[in-house]
Amino acid sequence: MKKVLKPWVWAVCTAALVLASGCTSLKTPATADVAVSKAAVDNAARADGAEFAPVEMAAARSKLALANQAMAGKNYKQAMDLAAQAQADAKLAQSMANSAKAQAAADALQDDIRVLREELERNNH
């Protein structure tokens, strides 16, 4: 005797299959996002982000660590979200560090110009 499955059983099985395949397809983008975020954190660290933007660097590192934990737990959506946040924090830290260094260079240049002006005024009098 041939057993026929009811339509709702097919629907449930199909939905489960789609959900399962959807979860595994997130693994590759999540892995890539975490890798990009790690590179962003490394770049910010090389730009002296820890010195000039310690709060942002700490947040970036913390979120990257949480993203890695989410990856290990196969929670790929959360890993992607945390990786994006870590990347944003790292880019902010790098920008803040670059800005602070540029401001320091501009301040030093202004000091040099001031000293030169003072020298010129002394020599002209």
PDB file of N, CA and C in Angstrom, residues 47-107:
ATOM      1  N   ALA A  47      47.360  52.801  13.004  1.00  0.00           N
ATOM      2  CA  ALA A  47      47.220  54.255  12.879  1.00  0.00           C
ATOM      3  C   ALA A  47      47.210  54.924  14.256  1.00  0.00           C
ATOM      4  N   ASP A  48      47.561  54.187  15.295  1.00  0.00           N
ATOM      5  CA  ASP A  48      47.589  54.684  16.675  1.00  0.00           C
ATOM      6  C   ASP A  48      46.198  54.981  17.216  1.00  0.00           C
ATOM      7  N   GLY A  49      45.230  54.213  16.779  1.00  0.00           N
ATOM      8  CA  GLY A  49      43.867  54.378  17.264  1.00  0.00           C
ATOM      9  C   GLY A  49      43.746  54.197  18.763  1.00  0.00           C
ATOM     10  N   ALA A  50      44.517  53.284  19.329  1.00  0.00           N
ATOM     11  CA  ALA A  50      44.451  53.051  20.775  1.00  0.00           C
ATOM     12  C   ALA A  50      44.914  54.272  21.557  1.00  0.00           C
ATOM     13  N   GLU A  51      45.840  55.021  20.992  1.00  0.00           N
ATOM     14  CA  GLU A  51      46.348  56.222  21.666  1.00  0.00           C
ATOM     15  C   GLU A  51      45.381  57.387  21.532  1.00  0.00           C
ATOM     16  N   PHE A  52      44.865  57.608  20.323  1.00  0.00           N
ATOM     17  CA  PHE A  52      44.061  58.789  20.047  1.00  0.00           C
ATOM     18  C   PHE A  52      42.551  58.564  20.167  1.00  0.00           C
ATOM     19  N   ALA A  53      42.118  57.315  20.143  1.00  0.00           N
ATOM     20  CA  ALA A  53      40.687  56.990  20.260  1.00  0.00           C
ATOM     21  C   ALA A  53      40.531  55.687  21.047  1.00  0.00           C
ATOM     22  N   PRO A  54      40.940  55.701  22.314  1.00  0.00           N
ATOM     23  CA  PRO A  54      40.939  54.444  23.077  1.00  0.00           C
ATOM     24  C   PRO A  54      39.553  53.842  23.282  1.00  0.00           C
ATOM     25  N   VAL A  55      38.538  54.672  23.453  1.00  0.00           N
ATOM     26  CA  VAL A  55      37.184  54.149  23.678  1.00  0.00           C
ATOM     27  C   VAL A  55      36.683  53.433  22.421  1.00  0.00           C
ATOM     28  N   GLU A  56      36.899  54.057  21.273  1.00  0.00           N
ATOM     29  CA  GLU A  56      36.443  53.472  20.006  1.00  0.00           C
ATOM     30  C   GLU A  56      37.210  52.191  19.688  1.00  0.00           C
ATOM     31  N   MET A  57      38.513  52.201  19.972  1.00  0.00           N
ATOM     32  CA  MET A  57      39.312  50.987  19.724  1.00  0.00           C
ATOM     33  C   MET A  57      38.867  49.848  20.632  1.00  0.00           C
ATOM     34  N   ALA A  58      38.599  50.171  21.887  1.00  0.00           N
ATOM     35  CA  ALA A  58      38.138  49.132  22.819  1.00  0.00           C
ATOM     36  C   ALA A  58      36.795  48.564  22.352  1.00  0.00           C
ATOM     37  N   ALA A  59      35.918  49.436  21.878  1.00  0.00           N
ATOM     38  CA  ALA A  59      34.615  48.971  21.380  1.00  0.00           C
ATOM     39  C   ALA A  59      34.797  48.094  20.150  1.00  0.00           C
ATOM     40  N   ALA A  60      35.664  48.510  19.244  1.00  0.00           N
ATOM     41  CA  ALA A  60      35.903  47.720  18.027  1.00  0.00           C
ATOM     42  C   ALA A  60      36.453  46.342  18.378  1.00  0.00           C
ATOM     43  N   ARG A  61      37.419  46.304  19.271  1.00  0.00           N
ATOM     44  CA  ARG A  61      38.017  45.010  19.654  1.00  0.00           C
ATOM     45  C   ARG A  61      36.998  44.116  20.360  1.00  0.00           C
ATOM     46  N   SER A  62      36.202  44.719  21.226  1.00  0.00           N
ATOM     47  CA  SER A  62      35.189  43.957  21.950  1.00  0.00           C
ATOM     48  C   SER A  62      34.152  43.367  20.992  1.00  0.00           C
ATOM     49  N   LYS A  63      33.675  44.180  20.058  1.00  0.00           N
ATOM     50  CA  LYS A  63      32.669  43.700  19.106  1.00  0.00           C
ATOM     51  C   LYS A  63      33.250  42.659  18.157  1.00  0.00           C
ATOM     52  N   LEU A  64      34.525  42.803  17.809  1.00  0.00           N
ATOM     53  CA  LEU A  64      35.171  41.794  16.974  1.00  0.00           C
ATOM     54  C   LEU A  64      35.258  40.465  17.721  1.00  0.00           C
ATOM     55  N   ALA A  65      35.604  40.529  19.005  1.00  0.00           N
ATOM     56  CA  ALA A  65      35.668  39.307  19.812  1.00  0.00           C
ATOM     57  C   ALA A  65      34.284  38.653  19.905  1.00  0.00           C
ATOM     58  N   LEU A  66      33.255  39.474  20.087  1.00  0.00           N
ATOM     59  CA  LEU A  66      31.893  38.930  20.138  1.00  0.00           C
ATOM     60  C   LEU A  66      31.475  38.337  18.791  1.00  0.00           C
ATOM     61  N   ALA A  67      31.904  38.967  17.704  1.00  0.00           N
ATOM     62  CA  ALA A  67      31.605  38.434  16.368  1.00  0.00           C
ATOM     63  C   ALA A  67      32.266  37.078  16.186  1.00  0.00           C
ATOM     64  N   ASN A  68      33.498  36.944  16.655  1.00  0.00           N
ATOM     65  CA  ASN A  68      34.189  35.648  16.573  1.00  0.00           C
ATOM     66  C   ASN A  68      33.471  34.590  17.415  1.00  0.00           C
ATOM     67  N   GLN A  69      32.978  34.989  18.589  1.00  0.00           N
ATOM     68  CA  GLN A  69      32.223  34.055  19.424  1.00  0.00           C
ATOM     69  C   GLN A  69      30.925  33.632  18.728  1.00  0.00           C
ATOM     70  N   ALA A  70      30.267  34.607  18.088  1.00  0.00           N
ATOM     71  CA  ALA A  70      29.032  34.283  17.365  1.00  0.00           C
ATOM     72  C   ALA A  70      29.324  33.327  16.210  1.00  0.00           C
ATOM     73  N   MET A  71      30.446  33.531  15.526  1.00  0.00           N
ATOM     74  CA  MET A  71      30.837  32.612  14.446  1.00  0.00           C
ATOM     75  C   MET A  71      31.043  31.207  15.001  1.00  0.00           C
ATOM     76  N   ALA A  72      31.745  31.123  16.125  1.00  0.00           N
ATOM     77  CA  ALA A  72      31.998  29.811  16.728  1.00  0.00           C
ATOM     78  C   ALA A  72      30.693  29.137  17.131  1.00  0.00           C
ATOM     79  N   GLY A  73      29.712  29.941  17.539  1.00  0.00           N
ATOM     80  CA  GLY A  73      28.408  29.408  17.913  1.00  0.00           C
ATOM     81  C   GLY A  73      27.462  29.236  16.740  1.00  0.00           C
ATOM     82  N   LYS A  74      27.968  29.479  15.532  1.00  0.00           N
ATOM     83  CA  LYS A  74      27.204  29.344  14.284  1.00  0.00           C
ATOM     84  C   LYS A  74      26.000  30.294  14.222  1.00  0.00           C
ATOM     85  N   ASN A  75      26.134  31.432  14.911  1.00  0.00           N
ATOM     86  CA  ASN A  75      25.098  32.462  14.850  1.00  0.00           C
ATOM     87  C   ASN A  75      25.594  33.500  13.846  1.00  0.00           C
ATOM     88  N   TYR A  76      25.437  33.185  12.561  1.00  0.00           N
ATOM     89  CA  TYR A  76      26.065  33.963  11.497  1.00  0.00           C
ATOM     90  C   TYR A  76      25.452  35.354  11.331  1.00  0.00           C
ATOM     91  N   LYS A  77      24.171  35.489  11.558  1.00  0.00           N
ATOM     92  CA  LYS A  77      23.524  36.805  11.446  1.00  0.00           C
ATOM     93  C   LYS A  77      24.094  37.748  12.507  1.00  0.00           C
ATOM     94  N   GLN A  78      24.175  37.268  13.732  1.00  0.00           N
ATOM     95  CA  GLN A  78      24.733  38.083  14.813  1.00  0.00           C
ATOM     96  C   GLN A  78      26.206  38.398  14.535  1.00  0.00           C
ATOM     97  N   ALA A  79      26.937  37.439  14.010  1.00  0.00           N
ATOM     98  CA  ALA A  79      28.351  37.657  13.681  1.00  0.00           C
ATOM     99  C   ALA A  79      28.489  38.763  12.642  1.00  0.00           C
ATOM    100  N   MET A  80      27.612  38.745  11.637  1.00  0.00           N
ATOM    101  CA  MET A  80      27.665  39.779  10.605  1.00  0.00           C
ATOM    102  C   MET A  80      27.348  41.155  11.188  1.00  0.00           C
ATOM    103  N   ASP A  81      26.344  41.217  12.044  1.00  0.00           N
ATOM    104  CA  ASP A  81      25.970  42.493  12.661  1.00  0.00           C
ATOM    105  C   ASP A  81      27.108  43.037  13.529  1.00  0.00           C
ATOM    106  N   LEU A  82      27.671  42.174  14.362  1.00  0.00           N
ATOM    107  CA  LEU A  82      28.763  42.604  15.241  1.00  0.00           C
ATOM    108  C   LEU A  82      30.008  42.981  14.445  1.00  0.00           C
ATOM    109  N   ALA A  83      30.270  42.253  13.377  1.00  0.00           N
ATOM    110  CA  ALA A  83      31.421  42.569  12.528  1.00  0.00           C
ATOM    111  C   ALA A  83      31.253  43.943  11.891  1.00  0.00           C
ATOM    112  N   ALA A  84      30.048  44.254  11.449  1.00  0.00           N
ATOM    113  CA  ALA A  84      29.790  45.573  10.857  1.00  0.00           C
ATOM    114  C   ALA A  84      29.980  46.682  11.890  1.00  0.00           C
ATOM    115  N   GLN A  85      29.519  46.427  13.110  1.00  0.00           N
ATOM    116  CA  GLN A  85      29.697  47.419  14.174  1.00  0.00           C
ATOM    117  C   GLN A  85      31.173  47.585  14.528  1.00  0.00           C
ATOM    118  N   ALA A  86      31.897  46.476  14.587  1.00  0.00           N
ATOM    119  CA  ALA A  86      33.331  46.539  14.891  1.00  0.00           C
ATOM    120  C   ALA A  86      34.072  47.308  13.810  1.00  0.00           C
ATOM    121  N   GLN A  87      33.688  47.071  12.565  1.00  0.00           N
ATOM    122  CA  GLN A  87      34.332  47.770  11.450  1.00  0.00           C
ATOM    123  C   GLN A  87      34.060  49.275  11.536  1.00  0.00           C
ATOM    124  N   ALA A  88      32.836  49.648  11.851  1.00  0.00           N
ATOM    125  CA  ALA A  88      32.490  51.070  11.973  1.00  0.00           C
ATOM    126  C   ALA A  88      33.270  51.722  13.111  1.00  0.00           C
ATOM    127  N   ASP A  89      33.371  51.033  14.258  1.00  0.00           N
ATOM    128  CA  ASP A  89      34.130  51.572  15.384  1.00  0.00           C
ATOM    129  C   ASP A  89      35.610  51.702  15.040  1.00  0.00           C
ATOM    130  N   ALA A  90      36.141  50.716  14.339  1.00  0.00           N
ATOM    131  CA  ALA A  90      37.557  50.752  13.957  1.00  0.00           C
ATOM    132  C   ALA A  90      37.836  51.892  12.979  1.00  0.00           C
ATOM    133  N   LYS A  91      36.949  52.074  12.014  1.00  0.00           N
ATOM    134  CA  LYS A  91      37.129  53.173  11.056  1.00  0.00           C
ATOM    135  C   LYS A  91      37.037  54.524  11.753  1.00  0.00           C
ATOM    136  N   LEU A  92      36.131  54.642  12.715  1.00  0.00           N
ATOM    137  CA  LEU A  92      36.026  55.878  13.480  1.00  0.00           C
ATOM    138  C   LEU A  92      37.316  56.120  14.271  1.00  0.00           C
ATOM    139  N   ALA A  93      37.832  55.089  14.905  1.00  0.00           N
ATOM    140  CA  ALA A  93      39.076  55.221  15.667  1.00  0.00           C
ATOM    141  C   ALA A  93      40.228  55.630  14.759  1.00  0.00           C
ATOM    142  N   GLN A  94      40.301  55.014  13.592  1.00  0.00           N
ATOM    143  CA  GLN A  94      41.368  55.359  12.641  1.00  0.00           C
ATOM    144  C   GLN A  94      41.220  56.806  12.171  1.00  0.00           C
ATOM    145  N   SER A  95      40.016  57.218  11.881  1.00  0.00           N
ATOM    146  CA  SER A  95      39.779  58.602  11.450  1.00  0.00           C
ATOM    147  C   SER A  95      40.132  59.587  12.552  1.00  0.00           C
ATOM    148  N   MET A  96      39.751  59.256  13.777  1.00  0.00           N
ATOM    149  CA  MET A  96      40.070  60.140  14.901  1.00  0.00           C
ATOM    150  C   MET A  96      41.578  60.242  15.107  1.00  0.00           C
ATOM    151  N   ALA A  97      42.270  59.117  14.966  1.00  0.00           N
ATOM    152  CA  ALA A  97      43.728  59.120  15.115  1.00  0.00           C
ATOM    153  C   ALA A  97      44.374  59.941  14.009  1.00  0.00           C
ATOM    154  N   ASN A  98      43.931  59.738  12.780  1.00  0.00           N
ATOM    155  CA  ASN A  98      44.481  60.506  11.659  1.00  0.00           C
ATOM    156  C   ASN A  98      44.215  61.993  11.838  1.00  0.00           C
ATOM    157  N   SER A  99      43.030  62.330  12.300  1.00  0.00           N
ATOM    158  CA  SER A  99      42.671  63.726  12.528  1.00  0.00           C
ATOM    159  C   SER A  99      43.527  64.339  13.628  1.00  0.00           C
ATOM    160  N   ALA A 100      43.716  63.608  14.697  1.00  0.00           N
ATOM    161  CA  ALA A 100      44.538  64.117  15.809  1.00  0.00           C
ATOM    162  C   ALA A 100      45.983  64.325  15.366  1.00  0.00           C
ATOM    163  N   LYS A 101      46.497  63.396  14.573  1.00  0.00           N
ATOM    164  CA  LYS A 101      47.875  63.553  14.082  1.00  0.00           C
ATOM    165  C   LYS A 101      47.987  64.735  13.131  1.00  0.00           C
ATOM    166  N   ALA A 102      46.993  64.914  12.278  1.00  0.00           N
ATOM    167  CA  ALA A 102      47.003  66.054  11.355  1.00  0.00           C
ATOM    168  C   ALA A 102      46.913  67.363  12.130  1.00  0.00           C
ATOM    169  N   GLN A 103      46.095  67.385  13.164  1.00  0.00           N
ATOM    170  CA  GLN A 103      45.973  68.590  13.994  1.00  0.00           C
ATOM    171  C   GLN A 103      47.290  68.882  14.701  1.00  0.00           C
ATOM    172  N   ALA A 104      47.951  67.857  15.195  1.00  0.00           N
ATOM    173  CA  ALA A 104      49.247  68.051  15.856  1.00  0.00           C
ATOM    174  C   ALA A 104      50.276  68.597  14.870  1.00  0.00           C
ATOM    175  N   ALA A 105      50.281  68.084  13.649  1.00  0.00           N
ATOM    176  CA  ALA A 105      51.208  68.582  12.628  1.00  0.00           C
ATOM    177  C   ALA A 105      50.886  70.032  12.280  1.00  0.00           C
ATOM    178  N   ALA A 106      49.607  70.364  12.175  1.00  0.00           N
ATOM    179  CA  ALA A 106      49.209  71.744  11.875  1.00  0.00           C
ATOM    180  C   ALA A 106      49.604  72.675  13.017  1.00  0.00           C
ATOM    181  N   ASP A 107      49.428  72.223  14.248  1.00  0.00           N
ATOM    182  CA  ASP A 107      49.823  73.036  15.403  1.00  0.00           C
ATOM    183  C   ASP A 107      51.329  73.276  15.411  1.00  0.00           C
TER     184      ASP A 107
END
